Each structure stands twice: as C-alpha cells, then as structure tokens.
C-alpha cells in the first residue's frame, strides 16, 4: 500500500490543540499522506504554530491553505477536497486525535472490503486528550435507511475512495451538521459504509456545554430529516426516536 491519503483538517482558533493533532498525524505508521490544514480566519496563533512545526520538521507533506475569511467547517473541508491530490480522503477535526496505526489499519480494511466508504470506532477524551474509557462501537455496515436512525459515523474516523465516489459527490452541504448530511448524501446514492469496530481515534469533548449542545443537536438532526432528506413528519419522528436512543447510549 503506497497510495496517497489526503487528510483534510479545518482549523479555526485551535492553538491550544493543533500541535498535538499535527504530532498524531506525523506519528502514523502509514507514511503516504498529505495533510491539508484549511485555516478558516483564525484570530489566534494557529497558522503560526502550523508553519513553525512544518519548518522545524522539514515536513513537506503539510500544506497550510488560507480561507479569505471565516466561512465555516463545511466550506473549509470542501476547499481541502478541491486541493487534495490523494486518491483517498480522510477527515480529522483539529482538536481530535488518531492512534498511530489508524490510517494503516483503516486503509487495509477498506481494501479488504473493496469499499468506497469506511469508518471506525472511537473513544471519548477529556480536554487533555486522555481517553475516558467510553468507547463507541460501530456496526459492520450501514446503508442509507440504517444511517438515518444511527448517526454513529464520526467525522474523524472516515475514509473515502475517490476512485469509487466522484469528488463532487463528496462536497459537504452548506448546512448545520454538514458531516452527517454528507454521509446521508453518499449513502442515499446506494453506497454502503463499512465499519471497522476498533478504537482508532479520540473525540475530545473540551469546553462544551452539554445542555446547549443537546438542544442544538436535536434541532440539527430534525432539520436534516425534514429539509435535506425531505422526510415526512412521521418518518422523521420514527428515525429521530432511534437516533436519540443511540445518541444517549453512546454517551453514558
């Protein structure tokens, strides 16, 4: 396996975490990657830290892309997708972490399954990036209908094969919960997502207000059902009930 993986990371005011994220990519056992960091109008030292790290390490696999202003994660990821040179597209959020074997294991899994879309299990982490022991298990496969009720696919764990999914189909919709909207968009076309049930990433839940996040998550998923997927009220309520149950189960 020596095919290029393009890792796309939107970055916005993440000076507190970005160095650790850079180091988790540099530590990958799979060496054929490029890291596209899309700087989305940060007002802190994020871009300076990235430039300094790349210069000190002599790391030409790291590319810093600048947005003209803060345009949001969806547009930042789409900019990275446009600039990506790799056959494979991986997403990583700027405050999340990968274990060193993540890319190697996941790409091998993708090839074994002859898949176009794969994702993995992950672990919740505290603000310091330490795992809490709460690991999210993932199903073997997810089709479109199943995904409507089970949004367990986590952005930081995903890899796509652009030889099987055209890049234009991977552009994130400009909506809230754009990542989930993209999973629905891809799966709706008939593609099956394959889950590698192994903990290969850490989801850092730092500085988040749980009560406000829950209300916002409810609004976002409901709007995805009704507006993006254009489901009826009863179908939306059906999928929402299963989504809520699984969302709570992942976190307790």
CSV table of C-alpha atoms in Angstrom, one decimal, residues 48-171:
chain,number,residue,atom,x,y,z
A,48,UNK,CA,1.9,30.4,13.1
A,49,UNK,CA,2.1,27.1,15.0
A,50,UNK,CA,1.4,25.1,11.9
A,51,UNK,CA,4.1,27.0,9.8
A,52,UNK,CA,6.6,26.7,12.6
A,53,UNK,CA,6.0,23.0,13.0
A,54,UNK,CA,6.3,22.2,9.3
A,55,UNK,CA,9.5,24.3,9.0
A,56,UNK,CA,11.2,22.8,12.1
A,57,UNK,CA,10.3,19.2,11.0
A,58,UNK,CA,11.2,19.8,7.3
A,59,UNK,CA,7.8,18.4,6.6
A,60,UNK,CA,6.7,19.0,3.0
A,61,UNK,CA,3.7,16.7,3.4
A,62,UNK,CA,1.9,19.5,5.4
A,63,UNK,CA,0.1,22.2,3.4
A,64,UNK,CA,-1.5,25.3,5.0
A,65,UNK,CA,-4.4,26.7,3.0
A,66,UNK,CA,-5.9,30.0,3.9
A,67,UNK,CA,-9.5,31.0,3.6
A,68,UNK,CA,-10.1,34.7,2.9
A,69,UNK,CA,-12.4,34.9,5.9
A,70,UNK,CA,-14.2,32.6,8.4
A,71,UNK,CA,-16.6,30.6,6.2
A,72,UNK,CA,-17.3,27.5,8.4
A,73,UNK,CA,-16.2,23.9,8.5
A,74,UNK,CA,-18.1,22.7,5.5
A,75,UNK,CA,-16.6,25.3,3.1
A,76,UNK,CA,-13.1,24.7,4.7
A,77,UNK,CA,-13.4,20.9,4.1
A,78,UNK,CA,-14.7,21.5,0.6
A,79,UNK,CA,-11.6,23.7,-0.1
A,80,UNK,CA,-9.4,20.9,1.2
A,81,UNK,CA,-11.2,18.4,-1.0
A,82,UNK,CA,-10.7,20.6,-4.1
A,83,UNK,CA,-6.9,20.9,-3.4
A,84,UNK,CA,-6.4,17.2,-2.4
A,85,UNK,CA,-4.0,15.2,-4.5
A,86,UNK,CA,-4.7,11.8,-2.9
A,87,UNK,CA,-7.0,9.0,-4.1
A,88,UNK,CA,-8.2,8.6,-0.5
A,89,UNK,CA,-9.8,11.3,1.6
A,90,UNK,CA,-9.6,11.3,5.4
A,91,UNK,CA,-11.1,13.8,7.7
A,92,UNK,CA,-9.7,14.9,11.0
A,93,UNK,CA,-11.0,17.6,13.3
A,94,UNK,CA,-8.4,19.9,14.7
A,95,UNK,CA,-8.9,19.0,18.3
A,96,UNK,CA,-9.2,15.2,17.8
A,97,UNK,CA,-6.5,12.6,17.8
A,98,UNK,CA,-5.7,9.3,16.0
A,99,UNK,CA,-3.8,6.3,17.3
A,100,UNK,CA,-0.6,5.7,15.3
A,101,UNK,CA,-2.0,2.7,13.3
A,102,UNK,CA,-5.2,4.4,12.3
A,103,UNK,CA,-4.5,5.1,8.6
A,104,UNK,CA,-2.7,1.8,8.0
A,105,UNK,CA,-5.4,-0.3,9.6
A,106,UNK,CA,-8.3,1.5,8.1
A,107,UNK,CA,-6.9,1.6,4.5
A,108,UNK,CA,-6.2,-2.2,4.8
A,109,UNK,CA,-9.8,-2.7,5.9
A,110,UNK,CA,-11.1,-0.6,3.0
A,111,UNK,CA,-9.2,-2.7,0.5
A,112,UNK,CA,-10.2,-6.0,2.2
A,113,UNK,CA,-13.9,-5.0,1.9
A,114,UNK,CA,-13.4,-3.4,-1.6
A,115,UNK,CA,-15.3,-0.5,0.0
A,116,UNK,CA,-15.7,3.1,-1.1
A,117,UNK,CA,-16.6,4.5,2.4
A,118,UNK,CA,-15.3,3.2,5.8
A,119,UNK,CA,-15.4,4.4,9.4
A,120,UNK,CA,-14.1,3.2,12.7
A,121,UNK,CA,-14.8,3.1,16.4
A,122,UNK,CA,-13.5,5.8,18.7
A,123,UNK,CA,-13.2,6.8,22.3
A,124,UNK,CA,-14.3,10.0,24.1
A,125,UNK,CA,-11.5,12.0,25.6
A,126,UNK,CA,-11.2,14.8,28.1
A,127,UNK,CA,-9.7,18.3,27.4
A,128,UNK,CA,-6.2,16.9,27.8
A,129,UNK,CA,-6.9,14.3,25.1
A,130,UNK,CA,-6.9,11.5,27.7
A,131,UNK,CA,-9.3,8.7,26.9
A,132,UNK,CA,-12.2,8.4,29.3
A,133,UNK,CA,-12.7,4.6,28.7
A,134,UNK,CA,-16.0,5.2,26.9
A,135,UNK,CA,-15.5,3.6,23.5
A,136,UNK,CA,-18.1,3.8,20.8
A,137,UNK,CA,-18.6,0.5,19.0
A,138,UNK,CA,-19.7,0.6,15.3
A,139,UNK,CA,-21.8,-1.8,13.2
A,140,UNK,CA,-20.3,-3.9,10.4
A,141,UNK,CA,-22.2,-1.9,7.7
A,142,UNK,CA,-24.6,1.0,7.4
A,143,UNK,CA,-26.9,1.7,4.5
A,144,UNK,CA,-28.9,4.9,4.0
A,145,UNK,CA,-32.0,3.8,5.9
A,146,UNK,CA,-30.0,2.5,8.8
A,147,UNK,CA,-27.9,5.6,9.0
A,148,UNK,CA,-31.0,7.8,9.3
A,149,UNK,CA,-31.6,6.2,12.7
A,150,UNK,CA,-27.9,5.6,13.7
A,151,UNK,CA,-25.6,8.6,13.1
A,152,UNK,CA,-22.7,6.8,14.7
A,153,UNK,CA,-20.3,7.7,11.9
A,154,UNK,CA,-17.8,10.2,13.4
A,155,UNK,CA,-16.0,12.6,11.0
A,156,UNK,CA,-12.5,12.0,12.4
A,157,UNK,CA,-12.8,8.2,11.6
A,158,UNK,CA,-13.9,8.4,7.9
A,159,UNK,CA,-12.0,7.5,4.7
A,160,UNK,CA,-13.4,7.7,1.2
A,161,UNK,CA,-12.1,6.3,-2.0
A,162,UNK,CA,-12.4,8.8,-4.8
A,163,UNK,CA,-11.9,6.1,-7.4
A,164,UNK,CA,-15.3,4.9,-6.4
A,165,UNK,CA,-17.0,8.1,-5.3
A,166,UNK,CA,-16.6,11.2,-7.5
A,167,UNK,CA,-15.1,14.2,-5.7
A,168,UNK,CA,-18.2,16.3,-6.5
A,169,UNK,CA,-20.3,13.8,-4.6
A,170,UNK,CA,-18.1,14.3,-1.5
A,171,UNK,CA,-18.7,18.0,-1.2
